[in-house]
CSV table of C-alpha atoms in Angstrom, one decimal:
chain,number,residue,atom,x,y,z
Q,256,MET,CA,-194.9,-84.2,-10.2
Q,257,PRO,CA,-197.6,-82.3,-8.1
Q,258,VAL,CA,-199.3,-79.5,-10.2
Q,259,GLU,CA,-200.7,-76.6,-8.5
Q,260,PRO,CA,-204.7,-76.1,-9.6
Q,261,SER,CA,-204.1,-72.9,-11.2
Q,262,ALA,CA,-201.4,-74.0,-13.5
Q,263,SER,CA,-201.5,-75.7,-16.8
Q,264,PRO,CA,-199.8,-78.7,-16.8
Q,265,ALA,CA,-198.7,-78.4,-20.4
Q,266,ALA,CA,-197.4,-74.7,-20.0
Q,267,ALA,CA,-196.1,-74.6,-16.5
Q,268,THR,CA,-192.6,-74.3,-15.6
Q,269,ARG,CA,-191.4,-77.3,-13.5
Q,270,VAL,CA,-189.9,-76.1,-10.6
Q,271,LEU,CA,-187.6,-78.0,-7.9
Q,272,LEU,CA,-187.4,-76.5,-4.7
Q,273,VAL,CA,-184.7,-77.6,-2.3
Q,274,ILE,CA,-184.3,-76.7,1.3
Q,275,PRO,CA,-181.1,-78.5,3.0
Q,276,THR,CA,-181.4,-78.9,6.7
Q,277,LEU,CA,-179.7,-79.9,9.7
Q,278,ASN,CA,-181.2,-79.5,13.2
Q,279,GLU,CA,-183.8,-76.8,12.0
Q,280,GLU,CA,-186.6,-77.6,14.2
Q,281,ALA,CA,-187.3,-73.9,15.4
Q,282,HIS,CA,-187.7,-72.8,11.8
Q,283,ILE,CA,-188.7,-75.7,9.2
Q,284,ASP,CA,-192.5,-75.3,10.1
Q,285,GLY,CA,-192.8,-71.8,9.4
Q,286,LEU,CA,-190.9,-72.0,6.4
Q,287,LEU,CA,-192.9,-74.8,4.9
Q,288,ALA,CA,-196.1,-73.2,6.0
Q,289,GLY,CA,-195.2,-70.0,4.3
Q,290,LEU,CA,-193.9,-71.6,1.0
Q,291,LEU,CA,-197.1,-73.7,0.8
Q,292,ALA,CA,-199.4,-70.7,1.3
Q,293,ASP,CA,-197.6,-68.9,-1.4
Q,294,PRO,CA,-197.1,-71.3,-4.5
Q,295,PRO,CA,-195.9,-70.0,-7.8
Q,296,ALA,CA,-198.8,-69.2,-10.0
Q,297,SER,CA,-197.1,-70.2,-13.3
Q,298,ALA,CA,-195.3,-73.3,-12.2
Q,299,SER,CA,-195.7,-76.8,-11.0
Q,300,TRP,CA,-193.5,-78.0,-8.3
Q,301,ARG,CA,-191.6,-80.1,-5.9
Q,302,ILE,CA,-190.4,-79.3,-2.5
Q,303,VAL,CA,-187.8,-81.4,-1.2
Q,304,VAL,CA,-186.2,-81.1,2.3
Q,305,VAL,CA,-182.8,-82.8,2.3
Q,306,ASP,CA,-181.5,-83.5,5.8
Q,307,GLY,CA,-178.2,-84.1,6.9
Q,308,GLY,CA,-179.0,-86.2,9.9
Q,309,SER,CA,-180.8,-83.7,12.4
Q,310,THR,CA,-180.9,-85.0,15.9
Q,311,ASP,CA,-183.8,-82.7,17.0
Q,312,GLY,CA,-187.4,-82.8,15.5
Q,313,THR,CA,-186.7,-81.5,12.1
Q,314,VAL,CA,-187.4,-85.0,10.4
Q,315,GLU,CA,-190.4,-85.7,12.2
Q,316,LYS,CA,-192.0,-82.1,11.5
Q,317,VAL,CA,-191.1,-82.6,7.8
Q,318,GLN,CA,-192.5,-85.9,7.7
Q,319,ALA,CA,-195.6,-85.0,9.2
Q,320,VAL,CA,-196.1,-81.9,6.5
Q,321,ALA,CA,-195.3,-84.6,3.8
Q,322,ALA,CA,-198.0,-86.8,4.7
Q,323,GLN,CA,-200.6,-84.1,4.2
Q,324,GLN,CA,-198.9,-82.2,1.3
Q,325,PRO,CA,-198.3,-84.3,-1.9
Q,326,ALA,CA,-195.8,-81.6,-3.0
Q,327,VAL,CA,-193.5,-81.9,-0.2
Q,328,GLN,CA,-190.9,-84.9,0.2
Q,329,TRP,CA,-188.1,-85.5,2.6
Q,330,VAL,CA,-184.7,-87.1,1.5
Q,331,HIS,CA,-181.7,-87.9,3.7
Q,332,ASN,CA,-178.5,-86.6,3.1
Q,333,PRO,CA,-175.6,-88.6,4.4
Q,334,ALA,CA,-173.0,-86.3,3.5
Q,335,ARG,CA,-174.5,-83.5,5.9
Q,336,ILE,CA,-173.4,-80.5,4.2
Q,337,GLN,CA,-175.4,-78.2,2.1
Q,338,SER,CA,-173.6,-78.4,-1.3
Q,339,ALA,CA,-174.4,-82.2,-1.3
Q,340,ALA,CA,-177.8,-81.6,-0.2
Q,341,LEU,CA,-178.5,-79.6,-3.6
Q,342,ASN,CA,-176.7,-82.1,-5.8
Q,343,LEU,CA,-178.5,-85.2,-4.2
Q,344,ALA,CA,-181.9,-83.6,-4.8
Q,345,ALA,CA,-181.0,-82.2,-8.6
Q,346,ARG,CA,-179.6,-85.8,-9.3
Q,347,GLN,CA,-182.9,-87.4,-8.0
Q,348,PHE,CA,-185.6,-85.1,-9.2
Q,349,GLY,CA,-183.8,-82.7,-11.5
Q,350,ARG,CA,-184.6,-84.5,-14.5
Q,351,GLU,CA,-188.2,-83.7,-14.1
Q,352,ALA,CA,-187.4,-79.7,-13.6
Q,353,ASP,CA,-186.8,-76.7,-15.6
Q,354,VAL,CA,-185.7,-74.5,-12.5
Q,355,LEU,CA,-184.0,-75.2,-9.4
Q,356,ILE,CA,-184.9,-73.0,-6.4
Q,357,ARG,CA,-182.8,-73.0,-3.3
Q,358,CYS,CA,-184.0,-72.1,0.1
Q,359,ASP,CA,-182.3,-72.0,3.4
Q,360,ALA,CA,-184.2,-73.0,6.5
Q,361,HIS,CA,-183.0,-70.3,8.8
Q,362,ALA,CA,-183.9,-67.3,6.2
Q,363,VAL,CA,-187.0,-65.1,5.8
Q,364,TYR,CA,-188.5,-64.9,2.6
Q,365,PRO,CA,-190.6,-62.0,1.1
Q,366,ALA,CA,-194.2,-62.7,-0.4
Q,367,GLY,CA,-194.3,-64.1,-3.9
Q,368,PHE,CA,-190.5,-65.3,-3.5
Q,369,CYS,CA,-190.6,-68.2,-5.9
Q,370,GLN,CA,-192.9,-66.7,-8.4
Q,371,ARG,CA,-190.7,-63.3,-8.6
Q,372,LEU,CA,-187.8,-65.5,-9.1
Q,373,LEU,CA,-189.5,-67.4,-12.1
Q,374,ASP,CA,-190.5,-63.7,-13.5
Q,375,THR,CA,-186.9,-62.6,-13.2
Q,376,LEU,CA,-185.2,-65.3,-14.9
Q,377,ALA,CA,-187.7,-65.0,-17.8
Q,378,GLY,CA,-187.4,-61.5,-18.0
Q,379,SER,CA,-183.6,-61.0,-17.7
Q,380,GLY,CA,-182.8,-64.2,-19.9
Q,381,ALA,CA,-180.3,-65.0,-17.1
Q,382,ASP,CA,-179.0,-68.6,-16.5
Q,383,ALA,CA,-179.4,-67.9,-12.8
Q,384,VAL,CA,-181.0,-65.3,-10.2
Q,385,VAL,CA,-179.1,-64.1,-6.9
Q,386,VAL,CA,-180.5,-62.1,-4.3
Q,387,PRO,CA,-179.5,-59.6,-1.6
Q,388,MET,CA,-179.4,-60.9,2.1
Q,389,ASP,CA,-179.9,-58.3,4.8
Q,390,SER,CA,-179.1,-59.5,8.3
Q,391,ILE,CA,-181.6,-59.2,11.2
Q,392,GLY,CA,-181.0,-59.9,15.0
Q,393,HIS,CA,-182.9,-60.1,17.9
Q,394,GLY,CA,-180.5,-60.3,21.2
Q,395,CYS,CA,-178.1,-57.4,21.4
Q,396,LEU,CA,-175.1,-59.1,19.6
Q,397,GLU,CA,-177.1,-60.3,17.0
Q,398,ARG,CA,-178.3,-56.8,16.3
Q,399,ALA,CA,-174.8,-55.6,16.4
Q,400,VAL,CA,-173.7,-58.3,14.0
Q,401,ALA,CA,-176.5,-57.7,11.5
Q,402,TRP,CA,-176.1,-53.9,11.5
Q,403,VAL,CA,-172.2,-54.3,10.8
Q,404,SER,CA,-172.9,-57.0,8.3
Q,405,ASN,CA,-175.4,-54.7,6.2
Q,406,SER,CA,-172.8,-51.8,6.2
Q,407,PRO,CA,-169.5,-51.2,3.9
Q,408,VAL,CA,-167.5,-52.0,7.0
Q,409,GLY,CA,-169.0,-55.5,7.5
Q,410,THR,CA,-168.9,-56.2,3.8
Q,411,GLY,CA,-166.7,-54.1,1.9
Q,412,GLY,CA,-169.9,-53.0,-0.3
Q,413,SER,CA,-170.6,-56.4,-1.6
Q,414,ALA,CA,-173.7,-56.0,-3.8
Q,415,HIS,CA,-175.7,-59.0,-2.2
Q,416,ARG,CA,-175.1,-57.7,1.0
Q,417,GLY,CA,-176.9,-54.5,1.4
Q,418,GLY,CA,-176.9,-53.4,-2.2
Q,419,HIS,CA,-179.9,-52.1,-3.8
Q,420,ARG,CA,-179.0,-52.2,-7.7
Q,421,SER,CA,-180.0,-54.8,-9.9
Q,422,GLY,CA,-178.2,-55.7,-12.7
Q,423,PHE,CA,-175.8,-59.0,-13.8
Q,424,VAL,CA,-173.0,-59.6,-11.5
Q,425,ASP,CA,-170.3,-62.2,-10.4
Q,426,HIS,CA,-171.9,-63.7,-7.5
Q,427,GLY,CA,-174.8,-63.4,-5.1
Q,428,HIS,CA,-176.7,-65.2,-2.7
Q,429,HIS,CA,-178.0,-68.4,-4.5
Q,430,ALA,CA,-181.8,-68.3,-5.2
Q,431,ALA,CA,-182.9,-69.9,-8.5
Q,432,PHE,CA,-180.9,-71.7,-11.6
Q,433,ARG,CA,-182.0,-72.7,-15.0
Q,434,MET,CA,-181.7,-76.6,-14.1
Q,435,ASP,CA,-179.9,-77.3,-17.7
Q,436,MET,CA,-177.0,-74.9,-16.4
Q,437,PHE,CA,-176.7,-76.3,-13.0
Q,438,ARG,CA,-176.6,-79.9,-14.5
Q,439,ARG,CA,-173.9,-78.8,-17.2
Q,440,ALA,CA,-171.7,-77.0,-14.6
Q,441,GLY,CA,-171.8,-80.1,-12.5
Q,442,GLY,CA,-173.8,-78.6,-9.5
Q,443,TYR,CA,-171.8,-77.5,-6.2
Q,444,ASP,CA,-168.5,-79.1,-5.5
Q,445,GLU,CA,-169.0,-81.2,-2.4
Q,446,SER,CA,-165.4,-80.8,-1.0
Q,447,PHE,CA,-166.6,-77.2,-0.2
Q,448,THR,CA,-168.2,-76.8,3.0
Q,449,HIS,CA,-168.3,-72.7,2.7
Q,450,ASN,CA,-167.9,-70.7,-0.5
Q,451,GLU,CA,-169.5,-73.4,-2.4
Q,452,ASP,CA,-171.8,-70.8,-4.0
Q,453,ALA,CA,-169.1,-68.2,-5.3
Q,454,GLU,CA,-167.0,-71.3,-6.7
Q,455,LEU,CA,-169.9,-72.7,-8.5
Q,456,ASP,CA,-170.6,-69.1,-9.8
Q,457,CYS,CA,-167.2,-69.1,-11.2
Q,458,ARG,CA,-167.8,-72.2,-13.1
Q,459,GLN,CA,-171.0,-71.0,-14.5
Q,460,ARG,CA,-169.7,-67.9,-15.7
Q,461,ALA,CA,-166.9,-69.7,-17.2
Q,462,LEU,CA,-169.4,-72.0,-19.4
Q,463,GLY,CA,-171.1,-68.9,-20.6
Q,464,ALA,CA,-174.0,-68.4,-17.8
Q,465,ARG,CA,-175.0,-65.0,-16.9
Q,466,ILE,CA,-176.1,-64.2,-13.1
Q,467,TYR,CA,-178.6,-61.7,-12.4
Q,468,LEU,CA,-179.1,-60.0,-9.1
Q,469,ASP,CA,-182.6,-59.0,-8.5
Q,470,ALA,CA,-182.1,-56.1,-5.6
Q,471,ASP,CA,-186.0,-56.1,-5.0
Q,472,ILE,CA,-186.0,-59.7,-3.5
Q,473,ARG,CA,-184.4,-59.2,-0.6
Q,474,LEU,CA,-184.0,-62.2,2.1
Q,475,GLY,CA,-183.7,-61.8,5.7
Q,476,TYR,CA,-181.0,-63.6,7.3
Q,477,HIS,CA,-180.3,-64.4,11.3
Q,478,PRO,CA,-176.6,-63.9,12.3
Q,479,ARG,CA,-174.7,-65.9,14.8
Q,480,SER,CA,-175.5,-65.0,18.3
Q,481,SER,CA,-172.1,-65.6,19.7
Q,482,LEU,CA,-168.5,-64.1,19.1
Q,483,PRO,CA,-167.1,-67.7,18.9
Q,484,ALA,CA,-169.8,-69.1,16.6
Q,485,LEU,CA,-169.5,-65.9,14.4
Q,486,ALA,CA,-165.6,-66.4,14.5
Q,487,ARG,CA,-165.7,-70.1,13.3
Q,488,GLN,CA,-168.2,-69.1,10.5
Q,489,TYR,CA,-166.0,-66.3,9.4
Q,490,PHE,CA,-162.9,-68.6,9.5
Q,491,ARG,CA,-164.6,-71.2,7.4
Q,492,TYR,CA,-165.7,-68.5,4.6
Q,493,GLY,CA,-162.2,-67.1,4.6
Q,494,ALA,CA,-160.8,-70.6,4.1
Q,495,GLY,CA,-163.4,-71.6,1.3
Q,496,ARG,CA,-162.7,-68.2,-0.5
Q,497,SER,CA,-158.9,-69.0,-0.4
Q,498,ARG,CA,-159.7,-72.3,-2.3
Q,499,THR,CA,-162.0,-70.6,-4.7
Q,500,ALA,CA,-159.3,-67.9,-5.7
Q,501,ARG,CA,-156.9,-70.4,-6.3
Q,502,ARG,CA,-159.2,-72.7,-8.2
Q,503,HIS,CA,-160.5,-69.6,-10.1
Q,504,PRO,CA,-157.6,-67.1,-10.5
Q,505,GLY,CA,-159.0,-63.4,-11.1
Q,506,SER,CA,-162.0,-64.2,-8.9
Q,507,LEU,CA,-160.7,-62.6,-5.9
Q,508,ARG,CA,-161.8,-59.0,-5.3
Q,509,LEU,CA,-159.6,-56.0,-3.8
Q,510,ARG,CA,-162.0,-55.8,-0.8
Q,511,GLN,CA,-161.4,-59.5,-0.1
Q,512,LEU,CA,-157.6,-59.2,-0.5
Q,513,ALA,CA,-157.5,-56.2,1.7
Q,514,VAL,CA,-158.8,-58.2,4.8
Q,515,PRO,CA,-155.8,-60.7,5.1
Q,516,ALA,CA,-153.4,-58.0,3.8
Q,517,HIS,CA,-154.6,-55.7,6.7
Q,518,LEU,CA,-154.0,-58.3,9.2
Q,519,LEU,CA,-150.7,-59.2,8.0
Q,520,LEU,CA,-149.6,-55.3,8.1
Q,521,SER,CA,-150.9,-55.1,11.4
Q,522,VAL,CA,-149.1,-57.9,13.0
Q,523,LEU,CA,-145.8,-56.8,11.2
Q,524,ALA,CA,-146.3,-53.3,12.6
Q,525,VAL,CA,-146.8,-54.3,16.2
Q,526,ALA,CA,-143.8,-56.7,15.7
Q,527,ILE,CA,-141.5,-54.1,14.8
Q,528,SER,CA,-142.8,-51.1,16.5
Q,529,PRO,CA,-140.1,-51.0,19.0
Q,530,TRP,CA,-137.8,-50.0,16.0
Q,531,PHE,CA,-140.5,-48.0,13.9
Q,532,ALA,CA,-143.1,-46.8,16.3
Q,533,GLY,CA,-144.7,-45.1,13.5
Q,534,LEU,CA,-146.2,-48.0,11.9
Q,535,LEU,CA,-148.2,-48.1,14.9
Q,536,ALA,CA,-150.5,-45.7,12.9
Q,537,TRP,CA,-152.3,-48.3,10.6
Q,538,PRO,CA,-153.7,-50.5,13.5
Q,539,ALA,CA,-154.6,-47.5,15.4
Q,540,PHE,CA,-156.4,-46.2,12.3
Q,541,TYR,CA,-158.3,-49.7,12.2
Q,542,VAL,CA,-159.4,-49.3,15.7
Q,543,GLY,CA,-160.3,-45.7,15.0
Q,544,VAL,CA,-162.5,-46.9,12.4
Q,545,LEU,CA,-163.9,-49.7,14.7
Q,546,LEU,CA,-164.9,-47.3,17.4
Q,547,LEU,CA,-166.4,-44.8,15.0
Q,548,THR,CA,-168.4,-47.4,13.4
Q,549,SER,CA,-169.8,-48.7,17.0
Q,550,LEU,CA,-170.7,-45.1,17.7
Q,551,LEU,CA,-172.4,-44.6,14.4
Q,552,MET,CA,-174.5,-47.6,14.9
Q,553,ALA,CA,-175.2,-46.9,18.4
Q,554,VAL,CA,-176.6,-43.6,17.2
Q,555,ARG,CA,-178.0,-44.7,13.9
Q,556,HIS,CA,-180.3,-47.6,15.5
Q,557,ARG,CA,-180.8,-45.5,19.0
Q,558,SER,CA,-179.4,-48.5,20.8
Q,559,ALA,CA,-176.5,-49.3,23.0
Q,560,CYS,CA,-176.1,-52.6,21.3
Q,561,GLY,CA,-174.5,-50.8,18.4
Q,562,LEU,CA,-171.3,-50.3,20.6
Q,563,LEU,CA,-170.7,-54.0,19.9
Q,564,ALA,CA,-170.8,-53.6,16.2
Q,565,GLY,CA,-167.0,-52.8,16.1
Q,566,VAL,CA,-166.4,-55.7,18.0
Q,567,ALA,CA,-168.3,-57.8,15.9
Q,568,ALA,CA,-166.7,-56.5,12.6
Q,569,ALA,CA,-163.1,-57.0,14.2
Q,570,THR,CA,-164.1,-60.8,14.9
Q,571,MET,CA,-165.6,-61.2,11.3
Q,572,HIS,CA,-162.3,-59.3,9.6
Q,573,THR,CA,-159.9,-61.3,12.0
Q,574,ALA,CA,-161.4,-64.8,11.4
Q,575,TRP,CA,-162.2,-64.4,7.7
Q,576,ALA,CA,-158.4,-63.3,7.2
Q,577,LEU,CA,-157.0,-66.1,9.3
Q,578,GLY,CA,-159.3,-68.4,7.5
Q,579,PHE,CA,-158.2,-67.3,4.2
Q,580,LEU,CA,-154.5,-67.4,5.1
Q,581,SER,CA,-154.5,-70.9,6.6
Q,582,GLY,CA,-156.2,-72.2,3.5
Q,583,LEU,CA,-153.4,-70.7,1.1
Q,584,VAL,CA,-150.9,-72.6,3.2
Q,585,GLY,CA,-152.7,-75.6,4.2
Q,586,ARG,CA,-154.2,-76.9,0.7
Q,587,ARG,CA,-153.3,-76.9,-2.9
Q,588,GLU,CA,-155.8,-76.2,-5.7
Q,589,GLN,CA,-155.5,-77.1,-9.3
Q,590,ALA,CA,-156.9,-74.3,-11.9
Q,591,TRP,CA,-160.4,-75.0,-13.1
Q,592,GLN,CA,-161.1,-74.9,-17.0
Q,593,PRO,CA,-164.3,-75.4,-18.8
Q,594,VAL,CA,-163.1,-78.8,-20.3
Q,595,LEU,CA,-163.0,-80.1,-16.7
Q,596,ALA,CA,-166.6,-79.5,-16.5
Q,597,ALA,CA,-168.6,-82.8,-15.5
Q,598,PRO,CA,-172.4,-82.6,-15.8
Q,599,LEU,CA,-174.3,-84.0,-13.0
Q,600,TRP,CA,-176.0,-86.5,-15.3
Q,601,PRO,CA,-175.9,-86.9,-19.2
Q,602,ALA,CA,-178.0,-84.4,-21.2
Q,603,GLU,CA,-179.7,-87.3,-23.0
Q,604,THR,CA,-181.5,-88.5,-19.9
Q,605,ARG,CA,-183.4,-85.5,-19.4
Q,606,ALA,CA,-187.0,-86.3,-19.5
Q,607,PRO,CA,-189.1,-84.7,-22.3
Q,608,ALA,CA,-191.3,-81.7,-21.4
């Protein structure tokens, strides 16, 4: 396994850094260059780009970097989705690693990202480290989506979306795992295309793992640039969350339950308003909150783009609720128990340090 010159092979933590990709030509060069220029000081590492069948120049770019950098490798992911990509890399290279770090190609990472994760793992004693994700946008709609995504109206106060307090949590944006726990939990469930991270966190916690949110290690994230793409994304988020909630009863939070409940109540209010007009007060209140949000975003950011924040929030809320409700109706789930845990590989095959 490649070792950085400054690291001691006998003492260094062994890191497997995995980047799932699918048509990330615009971002992969910058991500790899940034990572390679900022290696962890206390670890040896292997960077594995697991590609789900890109049809742009992603693979060619990764292969060009790998030809010059022994630490970088490329692997094909026939299942295409991110959950399968992480599991594939862990099965192939995880026996030689102590820590698994996940990087997404379209995110922006702070200086010292990998070393800071290792420091937090060691200092907190946690089994996994998660981080906050701050949305950033370029076009007008992207900026509006980003601004509302970083606000309670967009996220309901989720700690890993705009939060600034570190501590042990139930869930967050995945960044680093102790490989032993990732293996024991069975990695990601590859039947999940969305919400696979929250579902894995439920299994990890059930097995006794502790998850630590480091609010000082913040990622930048580029949101969808059109309302149809945003709606599709949040519909899938909602459908994934409904599966997680049924597989892990008790994992659903009030802020998440409130979204589909609001949609059902609003539809009901409109439907029976000819007989009970007062019920329209609820959807009218919601529209008022959206209008106020739009005005506040426009003033706070001194941009007319903020006026689209309410539209973005309504799209996110409605699509998430529809996805959640469709998931409840369209798919059955068996409650998960720790006895059902299936490790990614037997513990006795782990390579010695």
